[in-house]
Each structure stands twice: as structure tokens, then as C-alpha cells.
mmCIF file of C-alpha atoms in Angstrom:
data_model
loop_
_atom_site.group_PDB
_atom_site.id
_atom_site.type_symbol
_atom_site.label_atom_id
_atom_site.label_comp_id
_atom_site.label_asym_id
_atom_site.label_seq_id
_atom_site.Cartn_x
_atom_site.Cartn_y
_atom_site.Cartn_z
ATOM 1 C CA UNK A 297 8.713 -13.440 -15.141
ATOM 2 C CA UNK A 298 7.202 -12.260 -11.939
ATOM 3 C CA UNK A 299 9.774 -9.781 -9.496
ATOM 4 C CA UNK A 300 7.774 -10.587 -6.556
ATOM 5 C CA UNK A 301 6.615 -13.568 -5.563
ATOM 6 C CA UNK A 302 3.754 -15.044 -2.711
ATOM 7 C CA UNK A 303 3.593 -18.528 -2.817
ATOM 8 C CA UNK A 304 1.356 -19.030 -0.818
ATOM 9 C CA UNK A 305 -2.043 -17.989 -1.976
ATOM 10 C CA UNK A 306 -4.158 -18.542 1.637
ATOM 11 C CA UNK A 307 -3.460 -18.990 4.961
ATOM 12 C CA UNK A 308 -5.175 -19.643 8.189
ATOM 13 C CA UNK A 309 -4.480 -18.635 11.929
ATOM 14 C CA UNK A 310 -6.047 -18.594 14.906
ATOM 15 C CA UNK A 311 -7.173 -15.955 16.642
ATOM 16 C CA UNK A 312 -4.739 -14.216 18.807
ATOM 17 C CA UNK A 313 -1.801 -16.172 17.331
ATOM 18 C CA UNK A 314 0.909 -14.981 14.874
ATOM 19 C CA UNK A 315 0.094 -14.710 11.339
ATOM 20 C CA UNK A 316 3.434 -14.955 9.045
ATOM 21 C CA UNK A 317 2.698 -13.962 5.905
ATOM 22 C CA UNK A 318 5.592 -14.727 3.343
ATOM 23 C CA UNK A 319 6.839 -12.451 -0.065
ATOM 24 C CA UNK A 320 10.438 -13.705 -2.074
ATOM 25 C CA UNK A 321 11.870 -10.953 -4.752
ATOM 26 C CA UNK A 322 14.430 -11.277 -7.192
ATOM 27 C CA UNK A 323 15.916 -8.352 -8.064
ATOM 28 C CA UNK A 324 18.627 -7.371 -6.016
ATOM 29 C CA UNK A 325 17.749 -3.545 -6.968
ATOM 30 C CA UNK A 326 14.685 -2.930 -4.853
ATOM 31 C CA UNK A 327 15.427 -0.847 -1.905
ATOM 32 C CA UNK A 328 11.515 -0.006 -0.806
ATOM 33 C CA UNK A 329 8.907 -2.852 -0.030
ATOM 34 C CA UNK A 330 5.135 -1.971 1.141
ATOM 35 C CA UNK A 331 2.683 -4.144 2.358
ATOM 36 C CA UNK A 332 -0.918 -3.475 1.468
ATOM 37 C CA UNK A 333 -4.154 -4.911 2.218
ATOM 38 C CA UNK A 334 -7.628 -5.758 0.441
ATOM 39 C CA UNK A 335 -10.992 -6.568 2.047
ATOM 40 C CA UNK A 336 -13.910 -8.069 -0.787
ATOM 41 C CA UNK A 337 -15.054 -5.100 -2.445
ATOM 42 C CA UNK A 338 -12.750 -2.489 -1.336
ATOM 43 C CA UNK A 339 -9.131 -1.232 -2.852
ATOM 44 C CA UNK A 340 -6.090 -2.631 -1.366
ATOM 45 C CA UNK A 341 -4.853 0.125 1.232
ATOM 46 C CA UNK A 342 -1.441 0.910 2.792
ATOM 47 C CA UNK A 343 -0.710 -1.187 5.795
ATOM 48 C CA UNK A 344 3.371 -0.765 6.666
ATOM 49 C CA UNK A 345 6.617 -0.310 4.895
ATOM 50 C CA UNK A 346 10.142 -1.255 5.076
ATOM 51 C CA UNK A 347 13.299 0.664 3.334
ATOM 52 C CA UNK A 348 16.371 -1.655 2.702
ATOM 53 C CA UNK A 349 18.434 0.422 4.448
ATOM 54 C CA UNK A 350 16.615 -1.506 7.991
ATOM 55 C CA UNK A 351 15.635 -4.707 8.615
ATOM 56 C CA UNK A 352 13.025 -4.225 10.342
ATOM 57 C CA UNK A 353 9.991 -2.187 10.894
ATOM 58 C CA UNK A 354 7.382 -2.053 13.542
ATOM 59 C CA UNK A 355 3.598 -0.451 13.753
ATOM 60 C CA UNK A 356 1.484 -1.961 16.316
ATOM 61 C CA UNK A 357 0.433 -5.150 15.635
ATOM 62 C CA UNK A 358 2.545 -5.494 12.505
ATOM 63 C CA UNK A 359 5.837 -6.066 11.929
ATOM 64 C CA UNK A 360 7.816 -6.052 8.525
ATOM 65 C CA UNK A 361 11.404 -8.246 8.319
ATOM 66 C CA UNK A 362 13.699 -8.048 5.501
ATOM 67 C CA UNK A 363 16.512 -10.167 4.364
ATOM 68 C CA UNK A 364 17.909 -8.664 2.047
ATOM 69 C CA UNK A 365 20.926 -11.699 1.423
ATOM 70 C CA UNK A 366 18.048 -14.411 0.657
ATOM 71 C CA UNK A 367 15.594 -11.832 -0.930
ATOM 72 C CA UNK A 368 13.041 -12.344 1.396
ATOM 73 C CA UNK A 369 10.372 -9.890 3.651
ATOM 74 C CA UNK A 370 7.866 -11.396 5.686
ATOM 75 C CA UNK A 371 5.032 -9.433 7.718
ATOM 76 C CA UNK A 372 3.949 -10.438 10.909
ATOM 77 C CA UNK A 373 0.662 -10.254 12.777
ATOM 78 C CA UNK A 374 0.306 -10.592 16.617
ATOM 79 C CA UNK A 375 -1.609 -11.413 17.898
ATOM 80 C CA UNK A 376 -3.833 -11.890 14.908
ATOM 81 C CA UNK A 377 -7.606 -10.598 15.274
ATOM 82 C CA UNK A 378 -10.733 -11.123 13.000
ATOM 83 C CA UNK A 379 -10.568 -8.335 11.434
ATOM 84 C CA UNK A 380 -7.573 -9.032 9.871
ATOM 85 C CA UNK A 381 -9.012 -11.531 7.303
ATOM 86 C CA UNK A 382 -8.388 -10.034 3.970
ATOM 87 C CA UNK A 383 -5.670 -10.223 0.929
ATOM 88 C CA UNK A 384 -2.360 -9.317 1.921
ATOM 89 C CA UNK A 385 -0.133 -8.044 -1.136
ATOM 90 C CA UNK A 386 3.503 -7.277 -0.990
ATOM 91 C CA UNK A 387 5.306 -4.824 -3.442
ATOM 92 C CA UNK A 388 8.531 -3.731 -4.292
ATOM 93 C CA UNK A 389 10.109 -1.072 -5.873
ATOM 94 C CA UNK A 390 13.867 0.123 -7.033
ATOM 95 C CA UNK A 391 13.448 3.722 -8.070
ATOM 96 C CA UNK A 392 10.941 6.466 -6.796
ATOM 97 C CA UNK A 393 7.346 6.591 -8.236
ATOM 98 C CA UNK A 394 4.892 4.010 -7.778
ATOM 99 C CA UNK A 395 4.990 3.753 -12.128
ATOM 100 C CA UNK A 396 7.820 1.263 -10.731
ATOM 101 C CA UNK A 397 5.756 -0.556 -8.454
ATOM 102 C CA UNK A 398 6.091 -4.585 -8.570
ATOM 103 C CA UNK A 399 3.366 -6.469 -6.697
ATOM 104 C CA UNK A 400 2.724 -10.341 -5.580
ATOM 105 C CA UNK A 401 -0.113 -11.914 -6.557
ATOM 106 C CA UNK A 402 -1.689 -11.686 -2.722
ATOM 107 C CA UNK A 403 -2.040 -13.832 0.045
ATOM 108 C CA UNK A 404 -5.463 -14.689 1.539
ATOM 109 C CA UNK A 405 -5.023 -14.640 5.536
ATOM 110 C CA UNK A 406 -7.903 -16.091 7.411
ATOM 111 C CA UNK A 407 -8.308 -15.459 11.189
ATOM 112 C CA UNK A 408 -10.797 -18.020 12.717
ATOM 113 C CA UNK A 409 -12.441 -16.734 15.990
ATOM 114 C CA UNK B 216 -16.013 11.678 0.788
ATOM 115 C CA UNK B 217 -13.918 8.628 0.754
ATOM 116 C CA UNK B 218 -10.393 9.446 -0.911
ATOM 117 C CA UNK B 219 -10.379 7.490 -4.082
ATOM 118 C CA UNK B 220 -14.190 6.800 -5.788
ATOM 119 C CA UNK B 221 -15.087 4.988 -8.815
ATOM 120 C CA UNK B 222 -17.896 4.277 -10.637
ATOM 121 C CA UNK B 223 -19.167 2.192 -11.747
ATOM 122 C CA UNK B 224 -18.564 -0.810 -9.708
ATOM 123 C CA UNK B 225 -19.694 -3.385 -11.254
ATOM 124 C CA UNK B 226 -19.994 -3.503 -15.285
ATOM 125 C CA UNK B 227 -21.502 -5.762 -18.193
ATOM 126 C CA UNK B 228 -20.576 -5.253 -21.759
ATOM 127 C CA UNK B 229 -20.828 -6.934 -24.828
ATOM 128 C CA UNK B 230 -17.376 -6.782 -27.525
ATOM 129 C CA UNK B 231 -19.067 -3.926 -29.700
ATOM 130 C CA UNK B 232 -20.099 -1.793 -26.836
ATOM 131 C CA UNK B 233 -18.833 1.612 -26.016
ATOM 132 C CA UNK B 234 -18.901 2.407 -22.153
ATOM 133 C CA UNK B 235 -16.425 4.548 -19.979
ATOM 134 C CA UNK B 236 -14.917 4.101 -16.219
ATOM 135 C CA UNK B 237 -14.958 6.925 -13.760
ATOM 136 C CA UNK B 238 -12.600 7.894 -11.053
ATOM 137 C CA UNK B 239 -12.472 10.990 -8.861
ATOM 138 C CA UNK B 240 -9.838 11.045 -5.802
ATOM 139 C CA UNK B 241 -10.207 14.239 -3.358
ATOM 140 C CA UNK B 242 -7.029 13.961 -1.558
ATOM 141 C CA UNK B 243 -5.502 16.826 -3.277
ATOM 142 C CA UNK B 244 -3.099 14.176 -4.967
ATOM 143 C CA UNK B 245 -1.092 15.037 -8.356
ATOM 144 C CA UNK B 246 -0.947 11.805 -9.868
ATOM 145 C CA UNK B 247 -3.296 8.983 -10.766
ATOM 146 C CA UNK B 248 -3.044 5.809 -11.733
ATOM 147 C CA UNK B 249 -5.363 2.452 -13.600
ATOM 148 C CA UNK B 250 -4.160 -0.771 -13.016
ATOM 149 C CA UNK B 251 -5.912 -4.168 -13.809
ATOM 150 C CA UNK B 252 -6.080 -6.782 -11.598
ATOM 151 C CA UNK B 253 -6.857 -10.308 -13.384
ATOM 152 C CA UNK B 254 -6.951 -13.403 -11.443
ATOM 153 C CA UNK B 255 -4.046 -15.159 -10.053
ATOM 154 C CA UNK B 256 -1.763 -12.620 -11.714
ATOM 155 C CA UNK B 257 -0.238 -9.830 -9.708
ATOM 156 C CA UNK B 258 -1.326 -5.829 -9.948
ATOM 157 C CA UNK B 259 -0.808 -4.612 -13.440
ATOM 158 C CA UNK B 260 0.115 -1.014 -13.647
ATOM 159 C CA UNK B 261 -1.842 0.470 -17.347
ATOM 160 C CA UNK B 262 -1.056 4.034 -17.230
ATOM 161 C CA UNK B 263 0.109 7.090 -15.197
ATOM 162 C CA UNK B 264 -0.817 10.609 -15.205
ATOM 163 C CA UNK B 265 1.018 13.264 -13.268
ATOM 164 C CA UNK B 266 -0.646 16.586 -12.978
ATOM 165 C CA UNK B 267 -3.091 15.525 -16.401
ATOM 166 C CA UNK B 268 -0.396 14.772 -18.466
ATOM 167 C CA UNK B 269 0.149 11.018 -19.184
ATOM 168 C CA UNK B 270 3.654 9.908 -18.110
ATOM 169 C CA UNK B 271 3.329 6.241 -18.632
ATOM 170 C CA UNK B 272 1.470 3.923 -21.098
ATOM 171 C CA UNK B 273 2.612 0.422 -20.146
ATOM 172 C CA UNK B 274 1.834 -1.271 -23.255
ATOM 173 C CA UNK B 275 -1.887 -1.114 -23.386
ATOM 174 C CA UNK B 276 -3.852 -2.049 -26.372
ATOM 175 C CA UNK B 277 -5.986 0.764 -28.149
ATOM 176 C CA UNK B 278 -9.110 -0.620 -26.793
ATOM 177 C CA UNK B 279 -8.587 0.916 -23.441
ATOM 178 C CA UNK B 280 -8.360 4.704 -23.912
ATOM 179 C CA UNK B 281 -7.368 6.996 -21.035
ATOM 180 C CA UNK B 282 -8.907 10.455 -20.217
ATOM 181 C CA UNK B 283 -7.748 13.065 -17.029
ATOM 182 C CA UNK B 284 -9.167 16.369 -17.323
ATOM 183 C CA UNK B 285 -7.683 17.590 -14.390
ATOM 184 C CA UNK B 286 -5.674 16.326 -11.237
ATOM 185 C CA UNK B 287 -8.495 15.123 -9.489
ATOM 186 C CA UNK B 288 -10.584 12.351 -12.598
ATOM 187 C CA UNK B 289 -9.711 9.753 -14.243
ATOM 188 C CA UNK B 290 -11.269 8.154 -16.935
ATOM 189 C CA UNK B 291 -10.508 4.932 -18.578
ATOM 190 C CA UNK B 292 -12.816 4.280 -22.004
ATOM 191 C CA UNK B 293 -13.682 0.855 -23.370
ATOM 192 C CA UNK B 294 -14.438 -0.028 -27.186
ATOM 193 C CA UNK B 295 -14.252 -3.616 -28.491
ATOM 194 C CA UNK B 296 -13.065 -5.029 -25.753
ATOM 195 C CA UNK B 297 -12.325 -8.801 -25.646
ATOM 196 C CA UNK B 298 -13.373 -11.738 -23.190
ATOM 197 C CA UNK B 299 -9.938 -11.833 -21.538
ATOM 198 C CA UNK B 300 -10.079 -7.932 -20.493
ATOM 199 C CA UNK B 301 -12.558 -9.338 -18.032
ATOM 200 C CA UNK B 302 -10.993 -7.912 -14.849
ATOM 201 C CA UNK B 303 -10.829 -5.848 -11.755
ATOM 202 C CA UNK B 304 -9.708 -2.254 -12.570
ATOM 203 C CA UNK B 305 -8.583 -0.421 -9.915
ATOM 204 C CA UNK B 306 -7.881 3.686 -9.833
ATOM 205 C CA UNK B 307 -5.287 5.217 -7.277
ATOM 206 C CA UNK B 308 -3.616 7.930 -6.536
ATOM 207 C CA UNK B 309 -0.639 9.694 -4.923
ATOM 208 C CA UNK B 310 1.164 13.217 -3.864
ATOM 209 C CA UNK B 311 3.365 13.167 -6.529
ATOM 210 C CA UNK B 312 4.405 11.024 -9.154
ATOM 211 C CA UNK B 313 7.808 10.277 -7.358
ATOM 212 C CA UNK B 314 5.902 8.780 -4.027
ATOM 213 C CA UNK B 315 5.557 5.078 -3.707
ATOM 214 C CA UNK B 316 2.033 5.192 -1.716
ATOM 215 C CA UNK B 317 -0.873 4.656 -3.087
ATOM 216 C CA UNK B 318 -4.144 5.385 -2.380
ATOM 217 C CA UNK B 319 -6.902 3.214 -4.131
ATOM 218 C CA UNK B 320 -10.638 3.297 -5.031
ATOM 219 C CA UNK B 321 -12.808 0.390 -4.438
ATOM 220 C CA UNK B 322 -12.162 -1.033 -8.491
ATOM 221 C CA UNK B 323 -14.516 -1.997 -10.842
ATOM 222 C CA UNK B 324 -15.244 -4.918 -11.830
ATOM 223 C CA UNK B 325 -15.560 -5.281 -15.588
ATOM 224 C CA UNK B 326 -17.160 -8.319 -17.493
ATOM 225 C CA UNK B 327 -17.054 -9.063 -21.010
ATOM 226 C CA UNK B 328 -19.383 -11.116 -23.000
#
């Protein structure tokens, strides 16, 4: 059964609105949750992280909310550009060492000009 | 130099073939990872190596054989492989085995007839 959950497999914004892209865990154990994304025919890279300790972390454009009470992190773009079409994947993780890495199965955001 | 490389990127094989996949990462990072990304399902973590030694084996059949001669490639060899091992494999890599960024190549995409 799958830790980490997108349910939504696409999505499409406007440009310069917010994108709200959407993860749900279930184990009440993770304390570390990354965000990562994936353009066609490139590896997924680090975009932003959140410890459980906060509920919220900030890098530029992107922003990364936790809940921890309903299991839920979203990551939000604004305002959303172009560029920032690709496959968004969430992970989480309870213990150190990315051997205990849990990922979602990716959202596709698409930002129409 | 990108950071994590692998080659080749796209691959054909029949069931009875023999062929290998390369990665080389030259970030100065201690561990390295394969993983195997199938459709629709989420990032599946095959094995772990932390300074060449193999720390993880995450269930993997026999088919897929690892090799890391040193800290820096990766090698994952294929021998009767089946249809459903069709998939995206992706290399990464991080500082140490204990950090929960990683760094990934570009994948390869793997067909079987």
C-alpha cells in the first residue's frame, strides 16, 4: 500500500497564477518531506523541503505547507511561469538516508502562457 | 560535467540478451543509488551502495545484478530480463548514505521485447 499519495496525476494553471500542487501520507512517522521535480528526459531534481518540526517553508517562488494533524503537504507556486511545466513528486521519509525514501507517483503541472 | 550521467539512455533488448547500465556521478558523493520508475507507480528504490559496499538490496530479482567499483560508478547488469522490467531506471547519488537529497542522472529508459 502506497505511504505517499498524489491524487491528482495533472494539473493546469495559468500563467502567473498559483499552482497548488497536493501530496496526502499516512504514516504518522515521517518527520522530512522533499519536493522534487522532473522535466521529459531529465532526472527529477531537488526543488524545496520541509522538516515536521515547521509548517512551513519558503524559497522564492515556492512554498511548502505541512499539516501534520490531517497528513497533508501541499507546494505552492506563485506566480506560476512556463517554465515550471514538468512532474512534480513529493517524498517522505521517517529515518535518515534516502534508502528510506517514500515517493508519490507525480503530478503533471502545466503552465499555459 | 553534469553531476549524475548515465548511459545509455535509451535501450532495446530481447529476454536472452546480456547488456549492462552505466552511471558515473562527479559530485564527490559517497553513496549511490538505482531505482526504477514504472508507470503510474511511484519511485522504486532497487539498491544502495555506500562507499562501494552494497547496504541495501530491496528485494530485487537475480536478473538485475549490481556492480560499484568505486564511489563514483554504478553499474546495474541485465540477463533474462522479462517484458514487465520495461522501465525508467534512474541512478542518484548523495554525500552520505544518512542524507535525504538526492541527486539524479537523466535515467534510462529500458525496453524489453
Amino acid at each position: 500500500d502506497q505511504q505517499v499519495k498524489q491524487n491528482s496525476p495533472s494539473l493546469s494553471v495559468q500563467e502567473g497564477r498559483i499552482s497548488i500542487l497536493n501530496c496526502d501520507y499516512t504514516n504518522s512517522m515521517f518527520d522530512y518531506f522533499l519536493w522534487y521535480k522532473k522535466y521529459p528526459a531529465e532526472g527529477p531534481t531537488f526543488l524545496i523541503s520541509i522538516s515536521s518540526i515547521k509548517d512551513k517553508n519558503e524559497d522564492g517562488r515556492f512554498t511548502v505547507f505541512l499539516n501534520k494533524s490531517a497528513k497533508h503537504l501541499s507546494l505552492h507556486i506563485v506566480p506560476s511561469q512556463p517554465g515550471d511545466s514538468a512532474v512534480y513528486f513529493c517524498a517522505a521519509s521517517a529515518q535518515t538516508g534516502a534508502n528510506n525514501l517514500f515517493f508519490g507517483t507525480g503530478t503533471r503541472l502545466t503552465v499555459i502562457p | 560535467e553534469t553531476g549524475v550521467t548515465q548511459t545509455p539512455r535509451h535501450l532495446v533488448m530481447g529476454m536472452t540478451n546480456k547488456k549492462s547500465l552505466k552511471c558515473e556521478q562527479h559530485l564527490g558523493h559517497n553513496a549511490m543509488y538505482w531505482y526504477k520508475q514504472s508507470a503510474k507507480k511511484p519511485l522504486e528504490l532497487m539498491f544502495v551502495y555506500n562507499f562501494k559496499e552494497q547496504t541495501e538490496n530491496n528485494s530485487v530479482p537475480s536478473r538485475f545484478s549490481p556492480e560499484c567499483p568505486n564511489s563514483s560508478h554504478l553499474f546495474l547488469h541485465l540477463h533474462t530480463l522479462q517484458p514487465e522490467d520495461s522501465a525508467l531506471y534512474l541512478c542518484a547519488s548523495s554525500q552520505g548514505v544518512t542524507s535525504r537529497e538526492l541527486f539524479f542522472g537523466e535515467g534510462s529508459r529500458l525496453t524489453v521485447l
